[in-house]
Coordinates of C-alpha atoms in Angstrom, one line a residue:
M169 CA -13.7 -12.2 37.9
G170 CA -10.7 -13.9 37.7
E171 CA -12.0 -16.7 39.6
A172 CA -14.6 -17.2 36.5
L173 CA -11.8 -16.4 33.9
E174 CA -9.7 -19.1 35.6
G175 CA -12.6 -21.6 35.8
R176 CA -13.7 -21.2 32.3
R177 CA -9.9 -21.5 31.0
S178 CA -9.7 -25.0 32.8
R179 CA -13.4 -26.4 32.0
R180 CA -13.1 -29.0 29.4
T181 CA -13.8 -28.0 26.2
A182 CA -16.8 -29.9 24.1
T183 CA -15.9 -31.5 21.0
L184 CA -18.1 -31.4 17.8
A185 CA -19.2 -35.1 18.8
S186 CA -19.9 -34.4 22.3
L187 CA -22.3 -31.6 21.2
A188 CA -23.8 -33.6 18.5
A189 CA -24.8 -36.4 21.6
E190 CA -26.2 -33.5 24.0
L191 CA -28.6 -32.2 21.3
G192 CA -29.5 -35.7 19.5
V193 CA -28.5 -34.6 16.3
S194 CA -25.8 -35.5 13.8
R195 CA -22.4 -34.0 13.6
T196 CA -23.5 -33.2 10.0
T197 CA -26.2 -31.1 11.6
V198 CA -23.5 -29.2 14.3
S199 CA -21.5 -28.5 11.0
N200 CA -23.8 -27.0 9.1
A201 CA -25.0 -24.5 11.8
Y202 CA -21.7 -22.9 11.5
N203 CA -20.8 -23.4 7.7
R204 CA -24.3 -23.8 6.1
P205 CA -26.9 -22.3 7.7
D206 CA -29.2 -22.3 5.3
Q207 CA -29.6 -26.1 5.6
L208 CA -31.0 -25.7 9.2
S209 CA -34.1 -23.9 10.5
P210 CA -33.5 -20.6 12.3
A211 CA -35.0 -22.6 15.5
L212 CA -32.7 -25.5 15.4
R213 CA -29.5 -23.3 14.5
R214 CA -30.1 -21.3 17.5
R215 CA -30.5 -24.4 19.6
V216 CA -27.2 -25.7 18.7
L217 CA -25.4 -22.6 18.8
D218 CA -26.9 -22.1 22.6
T219 CA -25.9 -25.3 23.7
A220 CA -22.5 -24.6 22.1
R221 CA -21.9 -21.7 24.3
R222 CA -23.3 -23.5 27.6
L223 CA -21.1 -26.3 26.8
G224 CA -17.7 -24.4 25.3
Y225 CA -17.9 -25.8 22.1
P226 CA -15.6 -23.3 20.4
G227 CA -16.7 -24.0 16.2
P228 CA -15.2 -26.1 14.1
D229 CA -11.5 -26.2 13.7
P230 CA -10.3 -23.5 11.1
V231 CA -7.2 -25.5 10.3
A232 CA -9.1 -29.0 9.6
R233 CA -11.5 -26.9 7.7
S234 CA -9.2 -25.3 5.6
L235 CA -7.2 -28.5 5.0
R236 CA -10.4 -30.2 3.6
T237 CA -11.5 -27.4 1.4
R238 CA -7.8 -26.4 0.7
K239 CA -9.5 -22.8 1.0
A240 CA -7.7 -20.5 3.9
G241 CA -10.4 -17.6 3.5
A242 CA -8.1 -14.6 3.6
V243 CA -6.3 -12.7 1.0
G244 CA -2.5 -11.9 2.0
L245 CA -1.1 -8.5 1.5
L246 CA 2.6 -8.2 1.0
L247 CA 4.2 -4.8 1.5
T248 CA 8.1 -4.2 2.0
E249 CA 7.6 -2.5 5.2
A250 CA 7.2 -3.1 9.0
L251 CA 3.9 -3.7 10.1
S252 CA 3.3 -0.7 11.7
Y253 CA 3.7 1.1 8.2
A254 CA 0.5 -0.3 6.9
F255 CA -0.9 1.7 9.9
R256 CA 1.1 4.7 9.8
D257 CA 1.9 6.0 6.6
P258 CA -1.7 7.7 5.0
V259 CA -1.2 6.3 1.7
A260 CA -0.7 2.7 2.8
V261 CA -3.8 3.3 5.4
Q262 CA -6.2 4.4 2.6
F263 CA -5.1 1.5 0.2
L264 CA -5.5 -0.8 3.3
E265 CA -8.9 0.3 3.4
G266 CA -10.0 -0.1 0.2
L267 CA -8.7 -3.5 0.1
A268 CA -10.7 -4.5 3.5
L269 CA -13.7 -3.1 1.9
A270 CA -13.0 -5.6 -1.0
C271 CA -12.6 -8.7 1.5
E272 CA -15.9 -7.9 3.4
D273 CA -18.0 -7.7 0.4
N274 CA -16.3 -10.9 -0.3
G275 CA -16.8 -12.6 3.4
S276 CA -12.7 -13.1 3.2
G277 CA -10.5 -12.2 5.9
L278 CA -7.0 -10.0 5.2
L279 CA -3.5 -11.5 6.4
L280 CA -0.8 -8.4 6.4
V281 CA 2.5 -10.2 5.5
P282 CA 5.2 -7.6 5.7
V283 CA 8.8 -8.1 4.5
S284 CA 11.9 -5.8 5.4
P285 CA 13.3 -4.1 2.3
E286 CA 16.6 -5.7 3.1
A287 CA 15.0 -9.2 4.0
D288 CA 16.4 -12.2 1.4
D289 CA 14.5 -14.9 3.2
P290 CA 11.0 -15.5 1.9
G291 CA 10.0 -18.0 4.6
A292 CA 6.9 -15.4 5.4
V293 CA 5.5 -15.8 2.2
A294 CA 6.2 -19.8 2.2
R295 CA 4.1 -19.9 5.5
A296 CA 1.3 -17.1 4.7
G297 CA -2.2 -19.5 4.8
V298 CA -4.0 -17.2 2.1
D299 CA -6.2 -18.0 -0.7
G300 CA -4.0 -15.2 -3.0
F301 CA -1.8 -12.2 -2.8
V302 CA -1.7 -8.7 -3.4
V303 CA 1.6 -7.3 -3.7
Y304 CA 1.5 -3.8 -2.8
S305 CA 4.4 -1.5 -4.1
M306 CA 7.5 -4.0 -4.2
P307 CA 10.8 -3.3 -5.5
D308 CA 12.2 -5.0 -9.2
D309 CA 13.8 -8.4 -8.9
D310 CA 12.5 -9.0 -5.1
D311 CA 13.1 -12.3 -3.6
N312 CA 9.9 -12.1 -1.8
F313 CA 7.7 -11.3 -4.5
A314 CA 9.5 -14.2 -6.6
A315 CA 8.0 -16.6 -3.9
V316 CA 4.5 -15.3 -4.2
L317 CA 5.0 -16.4 -7.9
E318 CA 5.8 -19.6 -6.9
R319 CA 2.7 -20.1 -5.2
P320 CA 0.0 -21.9 -7.0
V321 CA -2.5 -19.0 -6.1
P322 CA -3.8 -16.1 -7.9
V323 CA -2.0 -12.6 -7.6
V324 CA -2.6 -8.8 -8.2
V325 CA 0.3 -6.3 -8.3
C326 CA -0.8 -2.9 -7.1
D327 CA 1.7 -0.1 -8.6
Q328 CA 5.3 -2.0 -8.9
P329 CA 6.5 -4.1 -10.3
T330 CA 4.7 -3.9 -14.0
A331 CA 6.6 -6.1 -16.0
V332 CA 4.8 -9.2 -14.6
P333 CA 3.7 -11.7 -17.5
D334 CA 0.2 -13.5 -16.5
V335 CA -0.4 -11.2 -13.4
D336 CA -3.1 -8.8 -13.0
R337 CA -2.4 -5.3 -12.1
V338 CA -3.8 -2.1 -10.5
G339 CA -2.1 1.5 -10.9
I340 CA -2.1 4.9 -12.2
D341 CA 0.1 6.5 -15.1
D342 CA 3.1 8.0 -12.5
H343 CA 4.5 9.3 -15.9
A344 CA 2.4 11.2 -17.4
A345 CA 0.8 12.7 -13.8
M346 CA 4.2 14.0 -13.1
V347 CA 5.0 15.2 -16.8
D348 CA 1.7 17.6 -16.1
M349 CA 3.1 18.7 -13.0
A350 CA 6.3 19.6 -14.4
R351 CA 4.2 21.7 -17.3
H352 CA 2.2 23.3 -14.4
L353 CA 5.3 24.5 -12.9
A354 CA 7.2 25.5 -15.8
G355 CA 4.0 27.7 -16.6
L356 CA 4.9 29.4 -13.5
G357 CA 8.0 30.4 -14.9
H358 CA 10.1 28.0 -12.6
R359 CA 13.2 26.8 -14.3
E360 CA 15.8 25.9 -11.3
V361 CA 14.0 23.4 -9.5
G362 CA 15.0 20.5 -7.0
V363 CA 13.6 17.4 -6.4
L364 CA 13.0 15.3 -3.1
C365 CA 12.3 11.3 -3.8
M366 CA 11.6 8.2 -2.0
R367 CA 14.2 5.4 -2.0
L368 CA 15.1 4.2 -5.2
S369 CA 17.0 0.9 -3.8
T370 CA 17.0 -1.2 -1.0
E371 CA 20.5 0.0 -0.6
R372 CA 20.0 3.0 2.0
N373 CA 21.2 6.3 0.3
D374 CA 20.3 9.2 2.2
G375 CA 21.4 12.1 0.0
F376 CA 21.6 13.4 -3.7
A377 CA 20.8 10.8 -6.5
S378 CA 22.7 11.1 -9.5
V379 CA 20.9 10.8 -12.9
D380 CA 22.4 7.4 -13.4
R381 CA 21.2 6.3 -10.0
Q382 CA 17.6 7.4 -11.0
Q383 CA 17.3 5.4 -13.9
R384 CA 18.7 2.1 -12.3
A385 CA 16.2 2.6 -9.7
R386 CA 14.6 -0.6 -8.6
Y387 CA 11.4 0.6 -7.5
E388 CA 9.6 1.6 -10.7
V389 CA 7.2 4.1 -9.2
Q390 CA 9.9 6.4 -8.2
R391 CA 11.7 5.8 -11.9
R392 CA 8.9 6.9 -13.6
R393 CA 7.6 9.6 -11.3
L394 CA 11.4 11.0 -12.0
A395 CA 11.2 10.3 -15.8
G396 CA 8.1 12.3 -16.2
L397 CA 9.6 15.3 -14.5
R398 CA 12.7 15.2 -16.7
E399 CA 10.3 14.7 -19.6
G400 CA 7.7 17.9 -18.7
F401 CA 10.7 19.9 -17.7
A402 CA 13.0 19.4 -20.7
E403 CA 10.0 20.8 -22.9
A404 CA 10.9 24.2 -21.1
G405 CA 14.6 23.8 -21.7
V406 CA 15.7 22.8 -18.2
D407 CA 18.9 20.4 -18.3
W408 CA 18.0 17.6 -16.0
S409 CA 21.8 17.1 -15.3
R410 CA 21.8 20.3 -13.6
V411 CA 18.5 19.2 -11.7
P412 CA 19.6 18.3 -7.8
V413 CA 17.6 15.2 -6.6
V414 CA 17.6 14.1 -3.2
E415 CA 16.8 10.6 -2.1
R416 CA 15.4 9.5 1.7
Y417 CA 15.3 5.9 2.3
D418 CA 12.7 6.5 5.0
H419 CA 9.4 8.0 4.2
S420 CA 8.3 10.5 6.8
E421 CA 8.0 14.2 7.4
S422 CA 11.1 14.1 9.0
A423 CA 13.3 13.0 6.3
G424 CA 11.4 15.3 4.1
A425 CA 12.5 18.1 6.4
S426 CA 16.1 16.9 6.4
A427 CA 16.0 16.5 2.8
A428 CA 14.7 19.9 1.9
E429 CA 17.2 21.0 4.2
Q430 CA 20.2 19.3 2.7
L431 CA 19.2 20.7 -1.0
L432 CA 18.5 24.3 -0.2
A433 CA 21.6 24.6 1.8
Q434 CA 23.6 23.7 -1.6
H435 CA 21.2 24.7 -4.2
D436 CA 18.9 27.8 -5.1
V437 CA 16.0 26.8 -6.3
T438 CA 12.5 28.4 -6.9
A439 CA 10.5 25.1 -6.3
L440 CA 10.8 21.8 -4.5
V441 CA 8.8 19.1 -6.3
C442 CA 8.5 16.0 -4.0
T443 CA 7.4 12.6 -5.1
S444 CA 5.1 12.3 -2.2
D445 CA 2.9 14.2 0.1
I446 CA 4.6 13.2 3.2
L447 CA 8.3 14.4 1.6
A448 CA 6.4 17.6 0.9
L449 CA 5.0 18.2 4.2
G450 CA 8.2 17.9 5.7
A451 CA 9.8 20.4 3.0
L452 CA 7.0 22.6 4.1
R453 CA 7.8 22.2 7.7
H454 CA 11.8 23.3 6.9
A455 CA 10.8 26.1 4.8
R456 CA 8.5 27.7 7.6
E457 CA 11.2 27.1 10.0
A458 CA 14.0 28.6 7.7
G459 CA 12.0 31.6 7.7
R460 CA 11.5 31.0 3.6
K461 CA 7.6 32.2 2.1
V462 CA 6.1 29.9 0.6
P463 CA 5.1 30.4 -2.6
D464 CA 6.6 33.7 -2.6
E465 CA 10.1 32.6 -2.2
L466 CA 9.5 28.9 -3.0
T467 CA 7.5 26.4 -4.3
V468 CA 6.4 23.0 -2.8
T469 CA 4.5 20.3 -4.5
G470 CA 3.5 16.8 -3.8
F471 CA 2.0 13.6 -5.2
D472 CA -0.9 11.4 -3.7
G473 CA -3.5 13.7 -2.1
V474 CA -3.6 12.3 1.6
P475 CA -5.9 14.3 3.9
A476 CA -3.1 16.0 5.4
A477 CA -2.1 17.6 1.8
E478 CA -5.4 19.3 1.7
R479 CA -5.2 21.2 5.1
A480 CA -1.8 22.1 4.2
E481 CA -3.2 23.8 1.2
L482 CA -0.3 21.6 -1.1
T483 CA -0.1 21.6 -4.7
T484 CA -0.3 18.1 -5.3
I485 CA -1.2 15.3 -7.7
R486 CA -4.3 13.4 -6.2
Q487 CA -4.3 9.5 -7.0
P488 CA -7.6 7.7 -6.0
T489 CA -5.5 5.8 -3.0
L490 CA -8.5 3.8 -1.5
D491 CA -10.2 2.4 -5.3
K492 CA -6.9 1.2 -5.9
G493 CA -7.1 -0.9 -2.6
R494 CA -10.7 -2.0 -3.7
A495 CA -10.1 -2.8 -7.2
A496 CA -7.1 -5.0 -6.2
G497 CA -9.1 -7.1 -3.9
E498 CA -12.1 -7.0 -6.7
L499 CA -9.6 -8.6 -9.1
L500 CA -8.1 -11.0 -6.9
L501 CA -11.5 -12.2 -5.7
D502 CA -14.0 -11.7 -8.5
R503 CA -12.0 -13.6 -11.3
G504 CA -14.6 -15.5 -12.7
D505 CA -13.4 -17.9 -15.7
R506 CA -11.3 -15.5 -17.4
Q507 CA -8.1 -16.7 -18.5
R508 CA -6.0 -13.3 -19.5
S509 CA -4.8 -10.9 -16.8
R510 CA -6.0 -7.5 -16.6
T511 CA -4.3 -4.0 -16.0
L512 CA -6.4 -1.5 -14.5
L513 CA -4.9 2.2 -14.8
L514 CA -7.0 4.7 -12.5
P515 CA -7.2 8.4 -13.1
T516 CA -5.3 11.4 -11.2
E517 CA -5.8 14.7 -10.7
L518 CA -3.5 17.8 -10.3
L519 CA -4.7 20.3 -7.6
A520 CA -2.7 23.4 -8.0
R521 CA -3.4 25.1 -4.4
A522 CA -1.5 27.8 -2.4
T523 CA 2.0 26.2 -2.0
S524 CA 2.6 26.8 -5.8
G525 CA 2.9 30.2 -7.3
P526 CA 5.0 32.4 -9.7
A527 CA 8.9 32.1 -9.9
R528 CA 10.4 34.6 -8.1
E529 CA 12.6 36.9 -9.9
G530 CA 16.5 36.9 -9.3

């Protein structure tokens, strides 16, 4: 096996010209076998491909082809996380699947362009060989997003930022969804509540977030979700300045568990409202380990509707994350001749499950 592989590696690779000479056909015919198969009969195309495999011809050079056509044949997905996040976080996974489906339907590839939230060098964006970008949940005034807008390619934003002229966007109404959640909990009698939220800034803060920090959050989705809770609970007479909000920079169940522990150690609340299911699942874990009965002693809610939340019977806001990914890809790839940008808001649904109940007395 090793000798065979070594022989294959050392064998001189055939070229388009040598393959055409071997077959006694033109270079155009060989090229069409790969790029325009409808121009050849099935028998001729098979003969070209079979001979190419025998001679070791790898096919047309994709770099040279992209230079000729000015098309990379791929969509770039920009996200401010490590590459592994796209395959680890369940919301990111669902979004990625939806975007991949749109790319498959269009015959396009998908290039992940991860950048650190702390990074100030947009070189990865400048080097990405793509025909357009889907920007996934970026903070306001991000240098990498600014670099995307400088590229002469179409751009679609998913979720945030929203105030970008002439750019398509796919998202949900995060504010309205959280107003509904607050009204649901207020209807159950909850007035002493605490909140666990995802990062509000690119500057790390693992602790309590003041009202001023909430309102200045660079991540618009979190800013809108907190504002929705504030509005919904205000209808029930809750003073938001007295509502403890704990922020976590990392998005993980462990972060949710530690945030719940930090908040509950200092505040006696009847409900923990989390701005993601992942944080809520961590809060549930802490409640279980601390011997707090859910929902008899503590109500816990999330946001997203990931599969693990359903298994845990978590009360949450379900958003169509896979559909968001697919819609973002379709907006990018199926532009037609339209001149105006489009904003597509998808529906959400409040799912009241076993982790929410009436507020305990006393």
